[in-house]
């Protein structure tokens, strides 16, 4: 089975004529404060997504 190419992260602030996307910094190279902030934001995003999915399932059960 052929390997899929690795997806590239889009840079919303990169110019439209840039030859290649900007490099994403390695996690370990980020300052501790940035790592902590990003971790908290990701946890919040995941929990809010899970809550939304749970509400949708709950509402779908009431339709029957």
PDB file of C-alpha atoms in Angstrom:
ATOM      1  CA  UNK A   1       0.000   0.000   0.000  1.00  0.00           C
ATOM      2  CA  UNK A   2       1.544   3.367  -0.964  1.00  0.00           C
ATOM      3  CA  UNK A   3       2.229   5.852   1.803  1.00  0.00           C
ATOM      4  CA  UNK A   4       0.184   9.012   1.896  1.00  0.00           C
ATOM      5  CA  UNK A   5       2.140  12.256   1.782  1.00  0.00           C
ATOM      6  CA  UNK A   6       2.437  14.032   5.120  1.00  0.00           C
ATOM      7  CA  UNK A   7      -0.094  16.872   5.268  1.00  0.00           C
ATOM      8  CA  UNK A   8       1.329  20.363   5.565  1.00  0.00           C
ATOM      9  CA  UNK A   9       0.040  22.837   8.117  1.00  0.00           C
ATOM     10  CA  UNK A  10      -1.417  25.933   6.489  1.00  0.00           C
ATOM     11  CA  UNK A  11       0.019  29.289   7.469  1.00  0.00           C
ATOM     12  CA  UNK A  12      -2.814  31.801   7.363  1.00  0.00           C
ATOM     13  CA  UNK A  13      -0.401  34.728   7.516  1.00  0.00           C
ATOM     14  CA  UNK A  14       1.996  33.598   4.816  1.00  0.00           C
ATOM     15  CA  UNK A  15       2.082  35.479   1.549  1.00  0.00           C
ATOM     16  CA  UNK A  16       0.167  33.955  -1.385  1.00  0.00           C
ATOM     17  CA  UNK A  17       3.338  33.591  -3.500  1.00  0.00           C
ATOM     18  CA  UNK A  18       5.506  31.850  -0.907  1.00  0.00           C
ATOM     19  CA  UNK A  19       7.348  28.847  -2.385  1.00  0.00           C
ATOM     20  CA  UNK A  20       6.807  26.604   0.666  1.00  0.00           C
ATOM     21  CA  UNK A  21       4.964  26.738   3.989  1.00  0.00           C
ATOM     22  CA  UNK A  22       6.735  28.150   7.019  1.00  0.00           C
ATOM     23  CA  UNK A  23       8.328  25.592   9.319  1.00  0.00           C
ATOM     24  CA  UNK A  24       6.364  24.735  12.436  1.00  0.00           C
ATOM     25  CA  UNK A  25       8.496  25.059  15.591  1.00  0.00           C
ATOM     26  CA  UNK A  26       9.289  21.894  17.511  1.00  0.00           C
ATOM     27  CA  UNK A  27       7.314  21.546  20.749  1.00  0.00           C
ATOM     28  CA  UNK A  28      10.476  21.283  22.841  1.00  0.00           C
ATOM     29  CA  UNK A  29      11.806  24.562  21.438  1.00  0.00           C
ATOM     30  CA  UNK A  30       8.785  26.534  22.649  1.00  0.00           C
ATOM     31  CA  UNK A  31       9.124  28.420  25.946  1.00  0.00           C
ATOM     32  CA  UNK A  32       7.565  26.691  28.974  1.00  0.00           C
ATOM     33  CA  UNK A  33       4.883  29.389  29.221  1.00  0.00           C
ATOM     34  CA  UNK A  34       3.861  28.840  25.594  1.00  0.00           C
ATOM     35  CA  UNK A  35       3.704  25.051  26.100  1.00  0.00           C
ATOM     36  CA  UNK A  36       1.514  25.492  29.184  1.00  0.00           C
ATOM     37  CA  UNK A  37      -0.807  27.956  27.438  1.00  0.00           C
ATOM     38  CA  UNK A  38      -1.165  25.742  24.365  1.00  0.00           C
ATOM     39  CA  UNK A  39      -1.798  22.668  26.512  1.00  0.00           C
ATOM     40  CA  UNK A  40      -4.561  24.458  28.433  1.00  0.00           C
ATOM     41  CA  UNK A  41      -6.144  25.681  25.197  1.00  0.00           C
ATOM     42  CA  UNK A  42      -6.062  22.195  23.657  1.00  0.00           C
ATOM     43  CA  UNK A  43      -7.620  20.644  26.785  1.00  0.00           C
ATOM     44  CA  UNK A  44     -10.364  23.277  26.707  1.00  0.00           C
ATOM     45  CA  UNK A  45     -10.989  22.682  23.008  1.00  0.00           C
ATOM     46  CA  UNK A  46     -11.205  18.907  23.475  1.00  0.00           C
ATOM     47  CA  UNK A  47     -13.525  19.177  26.499  1.00  0.00           C
ATOM     48  CA  UNK A  48     -15.831  21.671  24.763  1.00  0.00           C
ATOM     49  CA  UNK A  49     -15.946  19.408  21.713  1.00  0.00           C
ATOM     50  CA  UNK A  50     -16.785  16.404  23.890  1.00  0.00           C
ATOM     51  CA  UNK A  51     -19.536  18.359  25.677  1.00  0.00           C
ATOM     52  CA  UNK A  52     -21.022  19.387  22.334  1.00  0.00           C
ATOM     53  CA  UNK A  53     -20.982  15.817  21.076  1.00  0.00           C
ATOM     54  CA  UNK A  54     -22.637  14.607  24.287  1.00  0.00           C
ATOM     55  CA  UNK A  55     -25.378  17.239  23.960  1.00  0.00           C
ATOM     56  CA  UNK A  56     -26.034  16.232  20.355  1.00  0.00           C
ATOM     57  CA  UNK A  57     -26.382  12.568  21.339  1.00  0.00           C
ATOM     58  CA  UNK A  58     -28.694  13.507  24.196  1.00  0.00           C
ATOM     59  CA  UNK A  59     -30.876  15.675  21.934  1.00  0.00           C
ATOM     60  CA  UNK A  60     -31.006  12.973  19.258  1.00  0.00           C
ATOM     61  CA  UNK A  61     -32.391  10.546  21.855  1.00  0.00           C
ATOM     62  CA  UNK A  62     -35.324  12.871  22.587  1.00  0.00           C
ATOM     63  CA  UNK A  63     -36.390  12.922  18.923  1.00  0.00           C
ATOM     64  CA  UNK A  64     -37.404   9.268  18.895  1.00  0.00           C
TER      65      UNK A  64
END
